[in-house]
Amino acid sequence: MVEKVIEDIGRFYHHYPRLVVVVTSCLGEKEDAMAVTWHSPVSSHPPLFGVSISPRRFSYKLILESKEFGVNFLPLEKAELAVATGAVRGEEMDKFKTFHIERNRGTKTSVPILKDAYAAYECRLVDCHAYGDHEWLVGEVVAIHLLPQAITPQQTLDMEKLRPLLYLGDDTYITTDPRSQRSIDRQPFRQR
């Protein structure tokens, strides 16, 4: 490996590509949606999912007050929708009206669930902790919405039918190549 050390850390995209999600929130009549790439499952039992959001964001304020949020996974074909939700401030405009975002109401929460999502989680906020200029918001997943045709019998994404939206950094988006998919048996490694 050719080594180059960078000590003046500015923008860093070496941890990409990452799945893009649109985090949705609602407090009374106020709704918001924002694109997020810093997110992760945190626990299986109980099912916990975390998102990293700046406290300056309108969504952050709605989530803290309502104690709930949605996580919506989009296909590549909806990249413009994800970009639109991240390009403008929710305090300044109604993103759902301006960008004609279709949604349903959650079944266990009041968060909007995007009709364009192939999967979405409804989450109830259980923890919030500051890390640098962002807050890590952890929610318990209380309901999952799925597009059945996007899921295989093994409960994985059907990569022949779906192209998940990935962010590469610097406003660049890509997806996966289904020809690269491989299943690898763990058992031989466990027997060593």
mmCIF file of N, CA, C and O in Angstrom, residues 118-183:
data_model
loop_
_atom_site.group_PDB
_atom_site.id
_atom_site.type_symbol
_atom_site.label_atom_id
_atom_site.label_comp_id
_atom_site.label_asym_id
_atom_site.label_seq_id
_atom_site.Cartn_x
_atom_site.Cartn_y
_atom_site.Cartn_z
ATOM 1 N N TYR A 118 -38.180 1.551 0.013
ATOM 2 C CA TYR A 118 -38.348 0.104 -0.088
ATOM 3 C C TYR A 118 -38.377 -0.539 1.297
ATOM 4 O O TYR A 118 -38.828 -1.661 1.459
ATOM 5 N N ALA A 119 -37.890 0.199 2.294
ATOM 6 C CA ALA A 119 -37.973 -0.236 3.687
ATOM 7 C C ALA A 119 -37.968 1.014 4.559
ATOM 8 O O ALA A 119 -37.405 2.045 4.175
ATOM 9 N N ALA A 120 -38.612 0.937 5.707
ATOM 10 C CA ALA A 120 -38.623 2.071 6.636
ATOM 11 C C ALA A 120 -38.796 1.544 8.051
ATOM 12 O O ALA A 120 -39.485 0.537 8.270
ATOM 13 N N TYR A 121 -38.144 2.222 8.984
ATOM 14 C CA TYR A 121 -38.255 1.882 10.404
ATOM 15 C C TYR A 121 -38.965 3.014 11.130
ATOM 16 O O TYR A 121 -38.637 4.177 10.915
ATOM 17 N N GLU A 122 -39.894 2.651 11.992
ATOM 18 C CA GLU A 122 -40.456 3.616 12.938
ATOM 19 C C GLU A 122 -39.681 3.424 14.238
ATOM 20 O O GLU A 122 -39.569 2.297 14.725
ATOM 21 N N CYS A 123 -39.166 4.502 14.793
ATOM 22 C CA CYS A 123 -38.324 4.410 15.988
ATOM 23 C C CYS A 123 -38.826 5.338 17.089
ATOM 24 O O CYS A 123 -39.247 6.469 16.813
ATOM 25 N N ARG A 124 -38.731 4.853 18.321
ATOM 26 C CA ARG A 124 -38.985 5.685 19.498
ATOM 27 C C ARG A 124 -37.641 5.998 20.137
ATOM 28 O O ARG A 124 -36.849 5.088 20.422
ATOM 29 N N LEU A 125 -37.377 7.266 20.361
ATOM 30 C CA LEU A 125 -36.096 7.722 20.886
ATOM 31 C C LEU A 125 -35.852 7.158 22.278
ATOM 32 O O LEU A 125 -36.698 7.273 23.167
ATOM 33 N N VAL A 126 -34.677 6.525 22.458
ATOM 34 C CA VAL A 126 -34.318 5.985 23.771
ATOM 35 C C VAL A 126 -33.057 6.625 24.336
ATOM 36 O O VAL A 126 -32.812 6.538 25.539
ATOM 37 N N ASP A 127 -32.250 7.279 23.467
ATOM 38 C CA ASP A 127 -31.018 7.882 23.953
ATOM 39 C C ASP A 127 -30.518 8.922 22.966
ATOM 40 O O ASP A 127 -30.809 8.846 21.768
ATOM 41 N N CYS A 128 -29.775 9.872 23.494
ATOM 42 C CA CYS A 128 -29.191 10.930 22.679
ATOM 43 C C CYS A 128 -27.880 11.334 23.344
ATOM 44 O O CYS A 128 -27.855 11.594 24.552
ATOM 45 N N HIS A 129 -26.803 11.364 22.571
ATOM 46 C CA HIS A 129 -25.505 11.712 23.141
ATOM 47 C C HIS A 129 -24.699 12.517 22.126
ATOM 48 O O HIS A 129 -24.686 12.189 20.944
ATOM 49 N N ALA A 130 -24.037 13.564 22.593
ATOM 50 C CA ALA A 130 -23.228 14.428 21.723
ATOM 51 C C ALA A 130 -21.877 13.786 21.433
ATOM 52 O O ALA A 130 -21.213 13.268 22.329
ATOM 53 N N TYR A 131 -21.494 13.842 20.156
ATOM 54 C CA TYR A 131 -20.158 13.462 19.708
ATOM 55 C C TYR A 131 -19.708 14.539 18.738
ATOM 56 O O TYR A 131 -20.190 14.608 17.615
ATOM 57 N N GLY A 132 -18.807 15.403 19.184
ATOM 58 C CA GLY A 132 -18.350 16.486 18.322
ATOM 59 C C GLY A 132 -19.496 17.404 17.947
ATOM 60 O O GLY A 132 -20.281 17.814 18.799
ATOM 61 N N ASP A 133 -19.625 17.690 16.656
ATOM 62 C CA ASP A 133 -20.659 18.623 16.199
ATOM 63 C C ASP A 133 -21.987 17.943 15.858
ATOM 64 O O ASP A 133 -22.894 18.579 15.323
ATOM 65 N N HIS A 134 -22.115 16.645 16.151
ATOM 66 C CA HIS A 134 -23.348 15.912 15.898
ATOM 67 C C HIS A 134 -23.841 15.225 17.165
ATOM 68 O O HIS A 134 -23.086 15.059 18.114
ATOM 69 N N GLU A 135 -25.106 14.827 17.135
ATOM 70 C CA GLU A 135 -25.703 14.053 18.227
ATOM 71 C C GLU A 135 -26.044 12.676 17.669
ATOM 72 O O GLU A 135 -26.549 12.550 16.552
ATOM 73 N N TRP A 136 -25.760 11.657 18.454
ATOM 74 C CA TRP A 136 -26.112 10.293 18.088
ATOM 75 C C TRP A 136 -27.454 10.000 18.744
ATOM 76 O O TRP A 136 -27.559 9.950 19.962
ATOM 77 N N LEU A 137 -28.487 9.864 17.916
ATOM 78 C CA LEU A 137 -29.848 9.609 18.379
ATOM 79 C C LEU A 137 -30.151 8.131 18.173
ATOM 80 O O LEU A 137 -30.069 7.623 17.053
ATOM 81 N N VAL A 138 -30.481 7.446 19.243
ATOM 82 C CA VAL A 138 -30.768 6.010 19.170
ATOM 83 C C VAL A 138 -32.253 5.793 19.430
ATOM 84 O O VAL A 138 -32.803 6.307 20.410
ATOM 85 N N GLY A 139 -32.869 5.034 18.540
ATOM 86 C CA GLY A 139 -34.284 4.735 18.693
ATOM 87 C C GLY A 139 -34.535 3.243 18.701
ATOM 88 O O GLY A 139 -33.825 2.483 18.040
ATOM 89 N N GLU A 140 -35.545 2.837 19.462
ATOM 90 C CA GLU A 140 -35.989 1.444 19.399
ATOM 91 C C GLU A 140 -36.909 1.298 18.204
ATOM 92 O O GLU A 140 -37.860 2.073 18.028
ATOM 93 N N VAL A 141 -36.632 0.329 17.356
ATOM 94 C CA VAL A 141 -37.451 0.072 16.175
ATOM 95 C C VAL A 141 -38.735 -0.600 16.654
ATOM 96 O O VAL A 141 -38.704 -1.698 17.211
ATOM 97 N N VAL A 142 -39.871 0.087 16.446
ATOM 98 C CA VAL A 142 -41.153 -0.440 16.920
ATOM 99 C C VAL A 142 -42.028 -0.955 15.782
ATOM 100 O O VAL A 142 -43.022 -1.642 16.029
ATOM 101 N N ALA A 143 -41.665 -0.636 14.531
ATOM 102 C CA ALA A 143 -42.380 -1.155 13.361
ATOM 103 C C ALA A 143 -41.461 -1.051 12.154
ATOM 104 O O ALA A 143 -40.656 -0.120 12.056
ATOM 105 N N ILE A 144 -41.586 -2.018 11.260
ATOM 106 C CA ILE A 144 -40.815 -2.034 10.016
ATOM 107 C C ILE A 144 -41.800 -2.103 8.862
ATOM 108 O O ILE A 144 -42.724 -2.918 8.863
ATOM 109 N N HIS A 145 -41.592 -1.248 7.875
ATOM 110 C CA HIS A 145 -42.400 -1.237 6.653
ATOM 111 C C HIS A 145 -41.510 -1.755 5.519
ATOM 112 O O HIS A 145 -40.392 -1.272 5.362
ATOM 113 N N LEU A 146 -41.999 -2.722 4.746
ATOM 114 C CA LEU A 146 -41.211 -3.309 3.670
ATOM 115 C C LEU A 146 -41.995 -3.359 2.378
ATOM 116 O O LEU A 146 -43.208 -3.606 2.391
ATOM 117 N N LEU A 147 -41.305 -3.189 1.278
ATOM 118 C CA LEU A 147 -41.858 -3.443 -0.040
ATOM 119 C C LEU A 147 -41.586 -4.928 -0.308
ATOM 120 O O LEU A 147 -40.424 -5.312 -0.529
ATOM 121 N N PRO A 148 -42.595 -5.802 -0.231
ATOM 122 C CA PRO A 148 -42.363 -7.253 -0.276
ATOM 123 C C PRO A 148 -41.535 -7.726 -1.468
ATOM 124 O O PRO A 148 -40.690 -8.602 -1.328
ATOM 125 N N GLN A 149 -41.754 -7.140 -2.645
ATOM 126 C CA GLN A 149 -41.023 -7.604 -3.824
ATOM 127 C C GLN A 149 -39.540 -7.227 -3.786
ATOM 128 O O GLN A 149 -38.754 -7.723 -4.581
ATOM 129 N N ALA A 150 -39.125 -6.382 -2.859
ATOM 130 C CA ALA A 150 -37.715 -5.988 -2.743
ATOM 131 C C ALA A 150 -36.932 -6.909 -1.813
ATOM 132 O O ALA A 150 -35.726 -6.767 -1.673
ATOM 133 N N ILE A 151 -37.614 -7.875 -1.201
ATOM 134 C CA ILE A 151 -36.994 -8.737 -0.192
ATOM 135 C C ILE A 151 -37.008 -10.196 -0.658
ATOM 136 O O ILE A 151 -38.013 -10.688 -1.174
ATOM 137 N N THR A 152 -35.885 -10.892 -0.454
ATOM 138 C CA THR A 152 -35.782 -12.314 -0.806
ATOM 139 C C THR A 152 -36.406 -13.163 0.296
ATOM 140 O O THR A 152 -36.656 -12.667 1.402
ATOM 141 N N PRO A 153 -36.619 -14.456 0.032
ATOM 142 C CA PRO A 153 -37.121 -15.345 1.093
ATOM 143 C C PRO A 153 -36.191 -15.402 2.313
ATOM 144 O O PRO A 153 -36.621 -15.684 3.416
ATOM 145 N N GLN A 154 -34.899 -15.084 2.124
ATOM 146 C CA GLN A 154 -33.940 -15.067 3.232
ATOM 147 C C GLN A 154 -33.962 -13.739 3.990
ATOM 148 O O GLN A 154 -33.151 -13.501 4.865
ATOM 149 N N GLN A 155 -34.883 -12.852 3.611
ATOM 150 C CA GLN A 155 -35.064 -11.540 4.241
ATOM 151 C C GLN A 155 -33.923 -10.557 3.954
ATOM 152 O O GLN A 155 -33.665 -9.637 4.720
ATOM 153 N N THR A 156 -33.219 -10.757 2.838
ATOM 154 C CA THR A 156 -32.212 -9.797 2.392
ATOM 155 C C THR A 156 -32.782 -9.017 1.211
ATOM 156 O O THR A 156 -33.786 -9.425 0.620
ATOM 157 N N LEU A 157 -32.128 -7.924 0.859
ATOM 158 C CA LEU A 157 -32.575 -7.160 -0.302
ATOM 159 C C LEU A 157 -32.391 -7.987 -1.563
ATOM 160 O O LEU A 157 -31.364 -8.642 -1.734
ATOM 161 N N ASP A 158 -33.376 -7.952 -2.436
ATOM 162 C CA ASP A 158 -33.282 -8.641 -3.720
ATOM 163 C C ASP A 158 -32.565 -7.706 -4.690
ATOM 164 O O ASP A 158 -33.171 -6.797 -5.250
ATOM 165 N N MET A 159 -31.283 -7.926 -4.858
ATOM 166 C CA MET A 159 -30.459 -7.023 -5.655
ATOM 167 C C MET A 159 -30.763 -7.108 -7.154
ATOM 168 O O MET A 159 -30.302 -6.264 -7.909
ATOM 169 N N GLU A 160 -31.525 -8.106 -7.570
ATOM 170 C CA GLU A 160 -31.954 -8.172 -8.964
ATOM 171 C C GLU A 160 -33.124 -7.221 -9.211
ATOM 172 O O GLU A 160 -33.366 -6.810 -10.339
ATOM 173 N N LYS A 161 -33.852 -6.872 -8.151
ATOM 174 C CA LYS A 161 -35.033 -6.032 -8.292
ATOM 175 C C LYS A 161 -34.860 -4.637 -7.712
ATOM 176 O O LYS A 161 -35.714 -3.779 -7.905
ATOM 177 N N LEU A 162 -33.770 -4.410 -6.995
ATOM 178 C CA LEU A 162 -33.610 -3.160 -6.270
ATOM 179 C C LEU A 162 -32.183 -2.657 -6.371
ATOM 180 O O LEU A 162 -31.246 -3.445 -6.301
ATOM 181 N N ARG A 163 -32.028 -1.360 -6.529
ATOM 182 C CA ARG A 163 -30.705 -0.739 -6.539
ATOM 183 C C ARG A 163 -30.675 0.288 -5.406
ATOM 184 O O ARG A 163 -31.160 1.401 -5.560
ATOM 185 N N PRO A 164 -30.127 -0.092 -4.227
ATOM 186 C CA PRO A 164 -30.127 0.843 -3.092
ATOM 187 C C PRO A 164 -29.272 2.068 -3.372
ATOM 188 O O PRO A 164 -28.251 1.999 -4.063
ATOM 189 N N LEU A 165 -29.701 3.192 -2.830
ATOM 190 C CA LEU A 165 -29.009 4.467 -3.014
ATOM 191 C C LEU A 165 -27.814 4.540 -2.075
ATOM 192 O O LEU A 165 -27.958 4.436 -0.864
ATOM 193 N N LEU A 166 -26.639 4.725 -2.653
ATOM 194 C CA LEU A 166 -25.399 4.853 -1.891
ATOM 195 C C LEU A 166 -24.782 6.224 -2.146
ATOM 196 O O LEU A 166 -24.826 6.728 -3.267
ATOM 197 N N TYR A 167 -24.203 6.795 -1.099
ATOM 198 C CA TYR A 167 -23.524 8.088 -1.193
ATOM 199 C C TYR A 167 -22.030 7.838 -1.199
ATOM 200 O O TYR A 167 -21.505 7.119 -0.353
ATOM 201 N N LEU A 168 -21.329 8.423 -2.163
ATOM 202 C CA LEU A 168 -19.901 8.231 -2.299
ATOM 203 C C LEU A 168 -19.110 9.387 -1.708
ATOM 204 O O LEU A 168 -17.913 9.287 -1.508
ATOM 205 N N GLY A 169 -19.790 10.489 -1.390
ATOM 206 C CA GLY A 169 -19.133 11.697 -0.890
ATOM 207 C C GLY A 169 -19.156 12.771 -1.961
ATOM 208 O O GLY A 169 -19.303 12.479 -3.154
ATOM 209 N N ASP A 170 -19.038 14.021 -1.530
ATOM 210 C CA ASP A 170 -18.952 15.162 -2.447
ATOM 211 C C ASP A 170 -20.091 15.188 -3.465
ATOM 212 O O ASP A 170 -19.868 15.360 -4.662
ATOM 213 N N ASP A 171 -21.336 14.971 -2.990
ATOM 214 C CA ASP A 171 -22.540 15.000 -3.826
ATOM 215 C C ASP A 171 -22.523 13.990 -4.976
ATOM 216 O O ASP A 171 -23.063 14.240 -6.050
ATOM 217 N N THR A 172 -21.926 12.833 -4.750
ATOM 218 C CA THR A 172 -21.852 11.779 -5.749
ATOM 219 C C THR A 172 -22.581 10.544 -5.222
ATOM 220 O O THR A 172 -22.350 10.121 -4.095
ATOM 221 N N TYR A 173 -23.438 9.952 -6.078
ATOM 222 C CA TYR A 173 -24.268 8.818 -5.689
ATOM 223 C C TYR A 173 -24.015 7.641 -6.626
ATOM 224 O O TYR A 173 -23.769 7.824 -7.818
ATOM 225 N N ILE A 174 -24.095 6.446 -6.073
ATOM 226 C CA ILE A 174 -23.896 5.220 -6.848
ATOM 227 C C ILE A 174 -24.866 4.166 -6.321
ATOM 228 O O ILE A 174 -25.645 4.430 -5.416
ATOM 229 N N THR A 175 -24.758 2.962 -6.877
ATOM 230 C CA THR A 175 -25.492 1.823 -6.354
ATOM 231 C C THR A 175 -24.619 0.586 -6.477
ATOM 232 O O THR A 175 -23.451 0.684 -6.863
ATOM 233 N N THR A 176 -25.182 -0.562 -6.172
ATOM 234 C CA THR A 176 -24.427 -1.810 -6.207
ATOM 235 C C THR A 176 -24.593 -2.509 -7.548
ATOM 236 O O THR A 176 -25.532 -2.238 -8.288
ATOM 237 N N ASP A 177 -23.692 -3.412 -7.824
ATOM 238 C CA ASP A 177 -23.761 -4.254 -9.012
ATOM 239 C C ASP A 177 -24.192 -5.643 -8.553
ATOM 240 O O ASP A 177 -23.443 -6.309 -7.833
ATOM 241 N N PRO A 178 -25.384 -6.117 -8.936
ATOM 242 C CA PRO A 178 -25.849 -7.418 -8.450
ATOM 243 C C PRO A 178 -24.936 -8.574 -8.886
ATOM 244 O O PRO A 178 -24.907 -9.614 -8.256
ATOM 245 N N ARG A 179 -24.143 -8.370 -9.932
ATOM 246 C CA ARG A 179 -23.219 -9.419 -10.376
ATOM 247 C C ARG A 179 -22.091 -9.644 -9.372
ATOM 248 O O ARG A 179 -21.423 -10.666 -9.405
ATOM 249 N N SER A 180 -21.885 -8.685 -8.468
ATOM 250 C CA SER A 180 -20.807 -8.825 -7.485
ATOM 251 C C SER A 180 -21.256 -9.565 -6.218
ATOM 252 O O SER A 180 -20.442 -9.838 -5.350
ATOM 253 N N GLN A 181 -22.535 -9.881 -6.128
ATOM 254 C CA GLN A 181 -23.071 -10.520 -4.918
ATOM 255 C C GLN A 181 -22.480 -11.908 -4.722
ATOM 256 O O GLN A 181 -22.416 -12.705 -5.654
ATOM 257 N N ARG A 182 -22.034 -12.179 -3.480
ATOM 258 C CA ARG A 182 -21.475 -13.483 -3.107
ATOM 259 C C ARG A 182 -22.001 -13.872 -1.743
ATOM 260 O O ARG A 182 -22.074 -13.051 -0.848
ATOM 261 N N SER A 183 -22.332 -15.122 -1.576
ATOM 262 C CA SER A 183 -22.658 -15.672 -0.261
ATOM 263 C C SER A 183 -21.465 -16.507 0.172
ATOM 264 O O SER A 183 -20.982 -17.345 -0.590
#
